[in-house]
Amino acid sequence: MTPLVITRVRDQARAVRSFDLMPQGVSQNHGVAFIPGQVAVLSVPGEDPAYFAFASAPEDRELEVLVKQKVGASNVIFDMAAGQKIDLLNVVGHGFPLDTHRGKDLVFVAMGIGVAPLRSALRHVLNRKNEFGQCVVLYGARTPDDFCFRDETESWEDAGVELRQVISRPDGHDWSGPTGYVQSLLDHVLPELKSPVALICGSLEMIEQTRDRLGQMGFAPDEILTNY
């Protein structure tokens, strides 16, 4: 068990906050070994442990997770503040095997807070841009208020990432972009890529629908990656 101290809390989206974390007594680098896409098992008193994908890259100085206000530990952590402690019990999941896909174009397909493990992978890849091809991020949410890391998307694009966003519930929102589900964006992007590998994270239904769509487009099973 590793006690983690909350160093910063930021509102990211409707009922979603990001938490920067550092092991207690550590100031230089978090020192927690994980692969992009892996998941932290976090514990707070009085609740069952809960699972949160790392949103930070392994080489980032601090750890970061997204927390959605729901039930149990998520609800407790959501209301915590800088200086409070959360216990890291374990790191689970197989993550994304990026090293085996060097030289490939990468298509990140995320829905909602499923963007967390994909951001971990994207930050890792952007630190090694010369090892990979084109990066495309397809990000879907219910409304514009449900997108996370809105303060970062411009820097992603400045780094050469092609970002496409879609919302499924446009009524009542000032939105001029595409509407529907994130899977619908695949048809417009993939024909332009030479050797793409897809990284997917979202609901089980979204993952299955995206996997089916990619299979129909000629993707082999080992070219469709999930983090868990």
GROMACS .gro file of N, CA and C in nm, residues 53-212:
model
  480
   53ALA      N    1  -0.831   0.476  -1.392
   53ALA     CA    2  -0.719   0.470  -1.487
   53ALA      C    3  -0.630   0.592  -1.467
   54PHE      N    4  -0.498   0.571  -1.475
   54PHE     CA    5  -0.407   0.684  -1.471
   54PHE      C    6  -0.430   0.771  -1.596
   55ALA      N    7  -0.443   0.902  -1.575
   55ALA     CA    8  -0.455   0.995  -1.687
   55ALA      C    9  -0.320   1.057  -1.721
   56SER      N   10  -0.222   1.037  -1.636
   56SER     CA   11  -0.088   1.090  -1.658
   56SER      C   12  -0.001   0.985  -1.726
   57ALA      N   13   0.104   1.030  -1.792
   57ALA     CA   14   0.202   0.937  -1.849
   57ALA      C   15   0.293   0.888  -1.738
   58PRO      N   16   0.350   0.769  -1.754
   58PRO     CA   17   0.440   0.718  -1.649
   58PRO      C   18   0.554   0.813  -1.616
   59GLU      N   19   0.602   0.887  -1.716
   59GLU     CA   20   0.717   0.975  -1.694
   59GLU      C   21   0.677   1.112  -1.640
   60ASP      N   22   0.548   1.144  -1.628
   60ASP     CA   23   0.507   1.270  -1.566
   60ASP      C   24   0.552   1.273  -1.420
   61ARG      N   25   0.575   1.391  -1.368
   61ARG     CA   26   0.626   1.403  -1.230
   61ARG      C   27   0.524   1.353  -1.129
   62GLU      N   28   0.397   1.387  -1.152
   62GLU     CA   29   0.291   1.348  -1.060
   62GLU      C   30   0.197   1.247  -1.125
   63LEU      N   31   0.125   1.174  -1.043
   63LEU     CA   32   0.018   1.088  -1.091
   63LEU      C   33  -0.108   1.172  -1.106
   64GLU      N   34  -0.197   1.130  -1.197
   64GLU     CA   35  -0.322   1.202  -1.213
   64GLU      C   36  -0.432   1.102  -1.247
   65VAL      N   37  -0.548   1.122  -1.188
   65VAL     CA   38  -0.667   1.040  -1.220
   65VAL      C   39  -0.786   1.132  -1.239
   66LEU      N   40  -0.884   1.082  -1.314
   66LEU     CA   41  -1.013   1.149  -1.326
   66LEU      C   42  -1.113   1.079  -1.234
   67VAL      N   43  -1.192   1.157  -1.165
   67VAL     CA   44  -1.292   1.102  -1.074
   67VAL      C   45  -1.428   1.160  -1.109
   68LYS      N   46  -1.522   1.070  -1.136
   68LYS     CA   47  -1.660   1.111  -1.166
   68LYS      C   48  -1.743   1.093  -1.040
   69GLN      N   49  -1.823   1.192  -1.008
   69GLN     CA   50  -1.908   1.187  -0.889
   69GLN      C   51  -2.016   1.081  -0.910
   70LYS      N   52  -2.001   0.968  -0.840
   70LYS     CA   53  -2.098   0.859  -0.858
   70LYS      C   54  -2.137   0.804  -0.720
   71VAL      N   55  -2.080   0.690  -0.685
   71VAL     CA   56  -2.113   0.627  -0.558
   71VAL      C   57  -1.983   0.578  -0.494
   72GLY      N   58  -1.993   0.540  -0.366
   72GLY     CA   59  -1.881   0.476  -0.300
   72GLY      C   60  -1.757   0.563  -0.294
   73ALA      N   61  -1.642   0.500  -0.318
   73ALA     CA   62  -1.514   0.571  -0.308
   73ALA      C   63  -1.508   0.689  -0.404
   74SER      N   64  -1.567   0.675  -0.524
   74SER     CA   65  -1.566   0.787  -0.620
   74SER      C   66  -1.631   0.910  -0.561
   75ASN      N   67  -1.741   0.890  -0.492
   75ASN     CA   68  -1.814   1.002  -0.433
   75ASN      C   69  -1.732   1.068  -0.323
   76VAL      N   70  -1.664   0.986  -0.243
   76VAL     CA   71  -1.582   1.040  -0.134
   76VAL      C   72  -1.463   1.118  -0.189
   77ILE      N   73  -1.391   1.055  -0.284
   77ILE     CA   74  -1.272   1.120  -0.340
   77ILE      C   75  -1.310   1.250  -0.411
   78PHE      N   76  -1.423   1.252  -0.479
   78PHE     CA   77  -1.466   1.370  -0.555
   78PHE      C   78  -1.469   1.495  -0.465
   79ASP      N   79  -1.503   1.478  -0.338
   79ASP     CA   80  -1.516   1.592  -0.247
   79ASP      C   81  -1.390   1.616  -0.164
   80MET      N   82  -1.283   1.542  -0.192
   80MET     CA   83  -1.158   1.561  -0.118
   80MET      C   84  -1.081   1.682  -0.172
   81ALA      N   85  -0.986   1.729  -0.092
   81ALA     CA   86  -0.911   1.851  -0.126
   81ALA      C   87  -0.761   1.826  -0.116
   82ALA      N   88  -0.685   1.921  -0.168
   82ALA     CA   89  -0.539   1.912  -0.161
   82ALA      C   90  -0.495   1.894  -0.017
   83GLY      N   91  -0.396   1.805   0.003
   83GLY     CA   92  -0.346   1.777   0.136
   83GLY      C   93  -0.402   1.650   0.197
   84GLN      N   94  -0.517   1.606   0.147
   84GLN     CA   95  -0.576   1.482   0.199
   84GLN      C   96  -0.511   1.361   0.131
   85LYS      N   97  -0.530   1.243   0.192
   85LYS     CA   98  -0.458   1.124   0.148
   85LYS      C   99  -0.554   1.016   0.098
   86ILE      N  100  -0.505   0.945  -0.004
   86ILE     CA  101  -0.574   0.830  -0.064
   86ILE      C  102  -0.472   0.718  -0.072
   87ASP      N  103  -0.513   0.596  -0.043
   87ASP     CA  104  -0.420   0.484  -0.048
   87ASP      C  105  -0.423   0.416  -0.185
   88LEU      N  106  -0.304   0.397  -0.244
   88LEU     CA  107  -0.289   0.320  -0.367
   88LEU      C  108  -0.261   0.175  -0.327
   89LEU      N  109  -0.356   0.086  -0.357
   89LEU     CA  110  -0.342  -0.054  -0.318
   89LEU      C  111  -0.270  -0.137  -0.423
   90ASN      N  112  -0.294  -0.104  -0.552
   90ASN     CA  113  -0.239  -0.189  -0.658
   90ASN      C  114  -0.250  -0.116  -0.790
   91VAL      N  115  -0.180  -0.167  -0.890
   91VAL     CA  116  -0.192  -0.122  -1.029
   91VAL      C  117  -0.232  -0.244  -1.110
   92VAL      N  118  -0.343  -0.235  -1.185
   92VAL     CA  119  -0.397  -0.352  -1.254
   92VAL      C  120  -0.424  -0.321  -1.401
   93GLY      N  121  -0.459  -0.427  -1.475
   93GLY     CA  122  -0.483  -0.414  -1.619
   93GLY      C  123  -0.353  -0.430  -1.696
   94HIS      N  124  -0.365  -0.461  -1.824
   94HIS     CA  125  -0.244  -0.483  -1.905
   94HIS      C  126  -0.195  -0.356  -1.972
   95GLY      N  127  -0.278  -0.250  -1.973
   95GLY     CA  128  -0.236  -0.125  -2.036
   95GLY      C  129  -0.226  -0.139  -2.188
   96PHE      N  130  -0.168  -0.039  -2.250
   96PHE     CA  131  -0.152  -0.038  -2.396
   96PHE      C  132  -0.007  -0.072  -2.432
   97PRO      N  133   0.016  -0.178  -2.510
   97PRO     CA  134   0.153  -0.218  -2.543
   97PRO      C  135   0.212  -0.133  -2.656
   98LEU      N  136   0.236  -0.007  -2.625
   98LEU     CA  137   0.278   0.088  -2.729
   98LEU      C  138   0.412   0.052  -2.791
   99ASP      N  139   0.502  -0.006  -2.711
   99ASP     CA  140   0.635  -0.037  -2.764
   99ASP      C  141   0.630  -0.137  -2.879
  100THR      N  142   0.527  -0.219  -2.883
  100THR     CA  143   0.516  -0.318  -2.992
  100THR      C  144   0.453  -0.258  -3.118
  101HIS      N  145   0.413  -0.132  -3.111
  101HIS     CA  146   0.347  -0.069  -3.226
  101HIS      C  147   0.421   0.057  -3.271
  102ARG      N  148   0.552   0.063  -3.247
  102ARG     CA  149   0.630   0.177  -3.293
  102ARG      C  150   0.624   0.186  -3.445
  103GLY      N  151   0.620   0.308  -3.495
  103GLY     CA  152   0.612   0.331  -3.638
  103GLY      C  153   0.471   0.334  -3.692
  104LYS      N  154   0.374   0.298  -3.611
  104LYS     CA  155   0.235   0.292  -3.657
  104LYS      C  156   0.164   0.426  -3.632
  105ASP      N  157   0.060   0.451  -3.714
  105ASP     CA  158  -0.033   0.559  -3.684
  105ASP      C  159  -0.122   0.512  -3.568
  106LEU      N  160  -0.156   0.604  -3.478
  106LEU     CA  161  -0.236   0.569  -3.361
  106LEU      C  162  -0.367   0.645  -3.363
  107VAL      N  163  -0.477   0.572  -3.348
  107VAL     CA  164  -0.610   0.631  -3.343
  107VAL      C  165  -0.666   0.608  -3.203
  108PHE      N  166  -0.683   0.715  -3.128
  108PHE     CA  167  -0.735   0.707  -2.992
  108PHE      C  168  -0.885   0.732  -2.998
  109VAL      N  169  -0.965   0.637  -2.951
  109VAL     CA  170  -1.111   0.649  -2.958
  109VAL      C  171  -1.164   0.646  -2.815
  110ALA      N  172  -1.216   0.759  -2.768
  110ALA     CA  173  -1.256   0.771  -2.627
  110ALA      C  174  -1.399   0.823  -2.615
  111MET      N  175  -1.466   0.778  -2.509
  111MET     CA  176  -1.597   0.831  -2.475
  111MET      C  177  -1.595   0.871  -2.328
  112GLY      N  178  -1.642   0.994  -2.299
  112GLY     CA  179  -1.653   1.039  -2.161
  112GLY      C  180  -1.521   1.037  -2.087
  113ILE      N  181  -1.525   0.987  -1.961
  113ILE     CA  182  -1.401   0.985  -1.883
  113ILE      C  183  -1.311   0.869  -1.928
  114GLY      N  184  -1.355   0.793  -2.027
  114GLY     CA  185  -1.266   0.695  -2.090
  114GLY      C  186  -1.145   0.762  -2.155
  115VAL      N  187  -1.146   0.893  -2.162
  115VAL     CA  188  -1.031   0.966  -2.216
  115VAL      C  189  -0.910   0.955  -2.123
  116ALA      N  190  -0.930   0.920  -1.996
  116ALA     CA  191  -0.819   0.920  -1.900
  116ALA      C  192  -0.704   0.828  -1.943
  117PRO      N  193  -0.727   0.697  -1.965
  117PRO     CA  194  -0.614   0.612  -2.003
  117PRO      C  195  -0.558   0.646  -2.140
  118LEU      N  196  -0.643   0.701  -2.228
  118LEU     CA  197  -0.593   0.740  -2.360
  118LEU      C  198  -0.507   0.865  -2.350
  119ARG      N  199  -0.538   0.954  -2.257
  119ARG     CA  200  -0.451   1.071  -2.235
  119ARG      C  201  -0.315   1.025  -2.183
  120SER      N  202  -0.314   0.924  -2.096
  120SER     CA  203  -0.188   0.870  -2.047
  120SER      C  204  -0.103   0.822  -2.165
  121ALA      N  205  -0.166   0.746  -2.254
  121ALA     CA  206  -0.094   0.695  -2.371
  121ALA      C  207  -0.053   0.807  -2.465
  122LEU      N  208  -0.141   0.906  -2.485
  122LEU     CA  209  -0.110   1.016  -2.577
  122LEU      C  210   0.008   1.098  -2.524
  123ARG      N  211   0.007   1.129  -2.396
  123ARG     CA  212   0.118   1.206  -2.338
  123ARG      C  213   0.250   1.129  -2.354
  124HIS      N  214   0.243   0.998  -2.334
  124HIS     CA  215   0.362   0.915  -2.349
  124HIS      C  216   0.412   0.918  -2.493
  125VAL      N  217   0.319   0.908  -2.588
  125VAL     CA  218   0.356   0.908  -2.730
  125VAL      C  219   0.412   1.044  -2.772
  126LEU      N  220   0.351   1.153  -2.725
  126LEU     CA  221   0.398   1.286  -2.765
  126LEU      C  222   0.538   1.314  -2.712
  127ASN      N  223   0.579   1.244  -2.607
  127ASN     CA  224   0.717   1.256  -2.560
  127ASN      C  225   0.814   1.178  -2.647
  128ARG      N  226   0.759   1.096  -2.739
  128ARG     CA  227   0.840   1.012  -2.828
  128ARG      C  228   0.786   1.021  -2.971
  129LYS      N  229   0.760   1.142  -3.015
  129LYS     CA  230   0.690   1.161  -3.142
  129LYS      C  231   0.760   1.094  -3.260
  130ASN      N  232   0.891   1.087  -3.254
  130ASN     CA  233   0.965   1.030  -3.367
  130ASN      C  234   0.951   0.878  -3.375
  131GLU      N  235   0.893   0.816  -3.273
  131GLU     CA  236   0.880   0.670  -3.271
  131GLU      C  237   0.746   0.623  -3.328
  132PHE      N  238   0.655   0.717  -3.354
  132PHE     CA  239   0.521   0.680  -3.400
  132PHE      C  240   0.482   0.766  -3.520
  133GLY      N  241   0.377   0.723  -3.589
  133GLY     CA  242   0.327   0.798  -3.704
  133GLY      C  243   0.228   0.904  -3.661
  134GLN      N  244   0.124   0.920  -3.740
  134GLN     CA  245   0.021   1.020  -3.712
  134GLN      C  246  -0.060   0.980  -3.589
  135CYS      N  247  -0.101   1.080  -3.507
  135CYS     CA  248  -0.190   1.057  -3.393
  135CYS      C  249  -0.324   1.124  -3.419
  136VAL      N  250  -0.429   1.047  -3.407
  136VAL     CA  251  -0.565   1.098  -3.425
  136VAL      C  252  -0.643   1.069  -3.298
  137VAL      N  253  -0.709   1.171  -3.241
  137VAL     CA  254  -0.792   1.154  -3.123
  137VAL      C  255  -0.937   1.177  -3.163
  138LEU      N  256  -1.019   1.075  -3.144
  138LEU     CA  257  -1.163   1.083  -3.166
  138LEU      C  258  -1.229   1.076  -3.028
  139TYR      N  259  -1.297   1.182  -2.989
  139TYR     CA  260  -1.344   1.195  -2.851
  139TYR      C  261  -1.492   1.229  -2.853
  140GLY      N  262  -1.573   1.142  -2.793
  140GLY     CA  263  -1.716   1.163  -2.786
  140GLY      C  264  -1.764   1.189  -2.645
  141ALA      N  265  -1.867   1.272  -2.632
  141ALA     CA  266  -1.927   1.301  -2.501
  141ALA      C  267  -2.075   1.331  -2.523
  142ARG      N  268  -2.149   1.335  -2.414
  142ARG     CA  269  -2.293   1.365  -2.428
  142ARG      C  270  -2.314   1.510  -2.472
  143THR      N  271  -2.247   1.602  -2.403
  143THR     CA  272  -2.261   1.745  -2.433
  143THR      C  273  -2.122   1.809  -2.432
  144PRO      N  274  -2.109   1.933  -2.479
  144PRO     CA  275  -1.979   2.000  -2.473
  144PRO      C  276  -1.925   2.014  -2.331
  145ASP      N  277  -2.015   2.016  -2.231
  145ASP     CA  278  -1.973   2.029  -2.092
  145ASP      C  279  -1.913   1.901  -2.036
  146ASP      N  280  -1.921   1.792  -2.111
  146ASP     CA  281  -1.873   1.663  -2.063
  146ASP      C  282  -1.734   1.628  -2.118
  147PHE      N  283  -1.673   1.716  -2.195
  147PHE     CA  284  -1.536   1.693  -2.241
  147PHE      C  285  -1.438   1.729  -2.129
  148CYS      N  286  -1.340   1.643  -2.107
  148CYS     CA  287  -1.235   1.669  -2.009
  148CYS      C  288  -1.110   1.722  -2.079
  149PHE      N  289  -1.023   1.783  -2.001
  149PHE     CA  290  -0.894   1.835  -2.050
  149PHE      C  291  -0.912   1.936  -2.164
  150ARG      N  292  -1.016   2.018  -2.153
  150ARG     CA  293  -1.041   2.117  -2.258
  150ARG      C  294  -0.929   2.221  -2.266
  151ASP      N  295  -0.855   2.238  -2.156
  151ASP     CA  296  -0.745   2.334  -2.158
  151ASP      C  297  -0.621   2.278  -2.227
  152GLU      N  298  -0.623   2.150  -2.264
  152GLU     CA  299  -0.507   2.087  -2.325
  152GLU      C  300  -0.522   2.062  -2.474
  153THR      N  301  -0.643   2.062  -2.523
  153THR     CA  302  -0.664   2.016  -2.660
  153THR      C  303  -0.589   2.101  -2.762
  154GLU      N  304  -0.574   2.230  -2.733
  154GLU     CA  305  -0.500   2.315  -2.827
  154GLU      C  306  -0.352   2.273  -2.834
  155SER      N  307  -0.295   2.236  -2.719
  155SER     CA  308  -0.156   2.193  -2.719
  155SER      C  309  -0.141   2.059  -2.790
  156TRP      N  310  -0.243   1.973  -2.783
  156TRP     CA  311  -0.238   1.847  -2.859
  156TRP      C  312  -0.231   1.878  -3.008
  157GLU      N  313  -0.317   1.970  -3.051
  157GLU     CA  314  -0.320   2.004  -3.194
  157GLU      C  315  -0.190   2.072  -3.236
  158ASP      N  316  -0.135   2.156  -3.149
  158ASP     CA  317  -0.006   2.220  -3.179
  158ASP      C  318   0.104   2.115  -3.197
  159ALA      N  319   0.090   2.002  -3.129
  159ALA     CA  320   0.189   1.894  -3.138
  159ALA      C  321   0.165   1.803  -3.259
  160GLY      N  322   0.064   1.839  -3.340
  160GLY     CA  323   0.039   1.762  -3.461
  160GLY      C  324  -0.071   1.659  -3.450
  161VAL      N  325  -0.139   1.656  -3.336
  161VAL     CA  326  -0.249   1.560  -3.318
  161VAL      C  327  -0.372   1.609  -3.393
  162GLU      N  328  -0.436   1.519  -3.466
  162GLU     CA  329  -0.564   1.553  -3.529
  162GLU      C  330  -0.675   1.518  -3.430
  163LEU      N  331  -0.746   1.619  -3.382
  163LEU     CA  332  -0.850   1.601  -3.282
  163LEU      C  333  -0.988   1.620  -3.344
  164ARG      N  334  -1.075   1.522  -3.326
  164ARG     CA  335  -1.213   1.535  -3.370
  164ARG      C  336  -1.304   1.500  -3.253
  165GLN      N  337  -1.400   1.588  -3.226
  165GLN     CA  338  -1.491   1.569  -3.114
  165GLN      C  339  -1.636   1.562  -3.164
  166VAL      N  340  -1.716   1.484  -3.094
  166VAL     CA  341  -1.855   1.466  -3.132
  166VAL      C  342  -1.939   1.459  -3.005
  167ILE      N  343  -2.060   1.514  -3.009
  167ILE     CA  344  -2.149   1.502  -2.894
  167ILE      C  345  -2.276   1.431  -2.937
  168SER      N  346  -2.336   1.360  -2.842
  168SER     CA  347  -2.456   1.282  -2.873
  168SER      C  348  -2.585   1.352  -2.833
  169ARG      N  349  -2.577   1.457  -2.752
  169ARG     CA  350  -2.698   1.529  -2.708
  169ARG      C  351  -2.679   1.679  -2.731
  170PRO      N  352  -2.697   1.724  -2.855
  170PRO     CA  353  -2.669   1.864  -2.886
  170PRO      C  354  -2.777   1.962  -2.845
  171ASP      N  355  -2.898   1.915  -2.814
  171ASP     CA  356  -3.009   2.006  -2.786
  171ASP      C  357  -2.975   2.101  -2.671
  172GLY      N  358  -2.996   2.229  -2.696
  172GLY     CA  359  -2.974   2.330  -2.593
  172GLY      C  360  -2.829   2.374  -2.578
  173HIS      N  361  -2.742   2.327  -2.666
  173HIS     CA  362  -2.600   2.364  -2.656
  173HIS      C  363  -2.553   2.434  -2.782
  174ASP      N  364  -2.460   2.526  -2.763
  174ASP     CA  365  -2.400   2.597  -2.876
  174ASP      C  366  -2.290   2.507  -2.932
  175TRP      N  367  -2.324   2.430  -3.033
  175TRP     CA  368  -2.232   2.330  -3.086
  175TRP      C  369  -2.246   2.323  -3.237
  176SER      N  370  -2.136   2.348  -3.307
  176SER     CA  371  -2.140   2.345  -3.453
  176SER      C  372  -2.070   2.223  -3.510
  177GLY      N  373  -2.015   2.140  -3.421
  177GLY     CA  374  -1.942   2.021  -3.467
  177GLY      C  375  -2.035   1.905  -3.496
  178PRO      N  376  -1.978   1.789  -3.526
  178PRO     CA  377  -2.059   1.672  -3.558
  178PRO      C  378  -2.135   1.621  -3.436
  179THR      N  379  -2.247   1.554  -3.461
  179THR     CA  380  -2.327   1.495  -3.356
  179THR      C  381  -2.343   1.346  -3.382
  180GLY      N  382  -2.369   1.273  -3.274
  180GLY     CA  383  -2.382   1.128  -3.284
  180GLY      C  384  -2.285   1.062  -3.188
  181TYR      N  385  -2.246   0.941  -3.222
  181TYR     CA  386  -2.154   0.867  -3.135
  181TYR      C  387  -2.014   0.865  -3.194
  182VAL      N  388  -1.915   0.846  -3.107
  182VAL     CA  389  -1.776   0.860  -3.150
  182VAL      C  390  -1.739   0.760  -3.259
  183GLN      N  391  -1.805   0.643  -3.259
  183GLN     CA  392  -1.775   0.544  -3.362
  183GLN      C  393  -1.801   0.598  -3.503
  184SER      N  394  -1.894   0.694  -3.512
  184SER     CA  395  -1.930   0.748  -3.643
  184SER      C  396  -1.817   0.827  -3.706
  185LEU      N  397  -1.717   0.868  -3.627
  185LEU     CA  398  -1.607   0.947  -3.681
  185LEU      C  399  -1.503   0.861  -3.753
  186LEU      N  400  -1.507   0.730  -3.730
  186LEU     CA  401  -1.404   0.643  -3.787
  186LEU      C  402  -1.400   0.648  -3.939
  187ASP      N  403  -1.516   0.652  -4.001
  187ASP     CA  404  -1.522   0.647  -4.148
  187ASP      C  405  -1.450   0.764  -4.212
  188HIS      N  406  -1.444   0.877  -4.143
  188HIS     CA  407  -1.387   0.998  -4.203
  188HIS      C  408  -1.236   1.007  -4.186
  189VAL      N  409  -1.181   0.927  -4.096
  189VAL     CA  410  -1.040   0.941  -4.061
  189VAL      C  411  -0.955   0.827  -4.115
  190LEU      N  412  -1.003   0.705  -4.098
  190LEU     CA  413  -0.917   0.590  -4.121
  190LEU      C  414  -0.869   0.574  -4.264
  191PRO      N  415  -0.948   0.608  -4.367
  191PRO     CA  416  -0.895   0.588  -4.502
  191PRO      C  417  -0.767   0.665  -4.531
  192GLU      N  418  -0.738   0.771  -4.452
  192GLU     CA  419  -0.620   0.853  -4.478
  192GLU      C  420  -0.494   0.796  -4.412
  193LEU      N  421  -0.508   0.695  -4.327
  193LEU     CA  422  -0.395   0.644  -4.250
  193LEU      C  423  -0.339   0.517  -4.314
  194LYS      N  424  -0.208   0.501  -4.304
  194LYS     CA  425  -0.141   0.390  -4.374
  194LYS      C  426  -0.136   0.262  -4.291
  195SER      N  427  -0.101   0.274  -4.164
  195SER     CA  428  -0.082   0.154  -4.082
  195SER      C  429  -0.139   0.177  -3.943
  196PRO      N  430  -0.270   0.200  -3.933
  196PRO     CA  431  -0.324   0.245  -3.805
  196PRO      C  432  -0.345   0.132  -3.704
  197VAL      N  433  -0.326   0.169  -3.578
  197VAL     CA  434  -0.362   0.086  -3.463
  197VAL      C  435  -0.460   0.169  -3.380
  198ALA      N  436  -0.567   0.107  -3.332
  198ALA     CA  437  -0.669   0.179  -3.257
  198ALA      C  438  -0.658   0.148  -3.108
  199LEU      N  439  -0.667   0.252  -3.025
  199LEU     CA  440  -0.673   0.238  -2.880
  199LEU      C  441  -0.810   0.286  -2.837
  200ILE      N  442  -0.886   0.201  -2.768
  200ILE     CA  443  -1.026   0.230  -2.738
  200ILE      C  444  -1.048   0.230  -2.588
  201CYS      N  445  -1.130   0.324  -2.539
  201CYS     CA  446  -1.175   0.321  -2.401
  201CYS      C  447  -1.308   0.393  -2.389
  202GLY      N  448  -1.403   0.326  -2.325
  202GLY     CA  449  -1.537   0.382  -2.305
  202GLY      C  450  -1.623   0.276  -2.240
  203SER      N  451  -1.753   0.285  -2.261
  203SER     CA  452  -1.842   0.183  -2.207
  203SER      C  453  -1.822   0.051  -2.282
  204LEU      N  454  -1.864  -0.059  -2.222
  204LEU     CA  455  -1.852  -0.190  -2.287
  204LEU      C  456  -1.925  -0.191  -2.420
  205GLU      N  457  -2.042  -0.128  -2.424
  205GLU     CA  458  -2.119  -0.122  -2.549
  205GLU      C  459  -2.042  -0.045  -2.656
  206MET      N  460  -1.987   0.069  -2.618
  206MET     CA  461  -1.911   0.150  -2.712
  206MET      C  462  -1.790   0.073  -2.764
  207ILE      N  463  -1.719   0.003  -2.673
  207ILE     CA  464  -1.601  -0.073  -2.714
  207ILE      C  465  -1.638  -0.181  -2.813
  208GLU      N  466  -1.746  -0.253  -2.787
  208GLU     CA  467  -1.787  -0.361  -2.877
  208GLU      C  468  -1.829  -0.305  -3.014
  209GLN      N  469  -1.905  -0.196  -3.014
  209GLN     CA  470  -1.948  -0.137  -3.140
  209GLN      C  471  -1.828  -0.084  -3.220
  210THR      N  472  -1.733  -0.024  -3.150
  210THR     CA  473  -1.614   0.028  -3.217
  210THR      C  474  -1.529  -0.087  -3.271
  211ARG      N  475  -1.515  -0.193  -3.192
  211ARG     CA  476  -1.438  -0.309  -3.235
  211ARG      C  477  -1.501  -0.371  -3.361
  212ASP      N  478  -1.635  -0.380  -3.362
  212ASP     CA  479  -1.704  -0.436  -3.479
  212ASP      C  480  -1.681  -0.349  -3.602
   0.00000   0.00000   0.00000
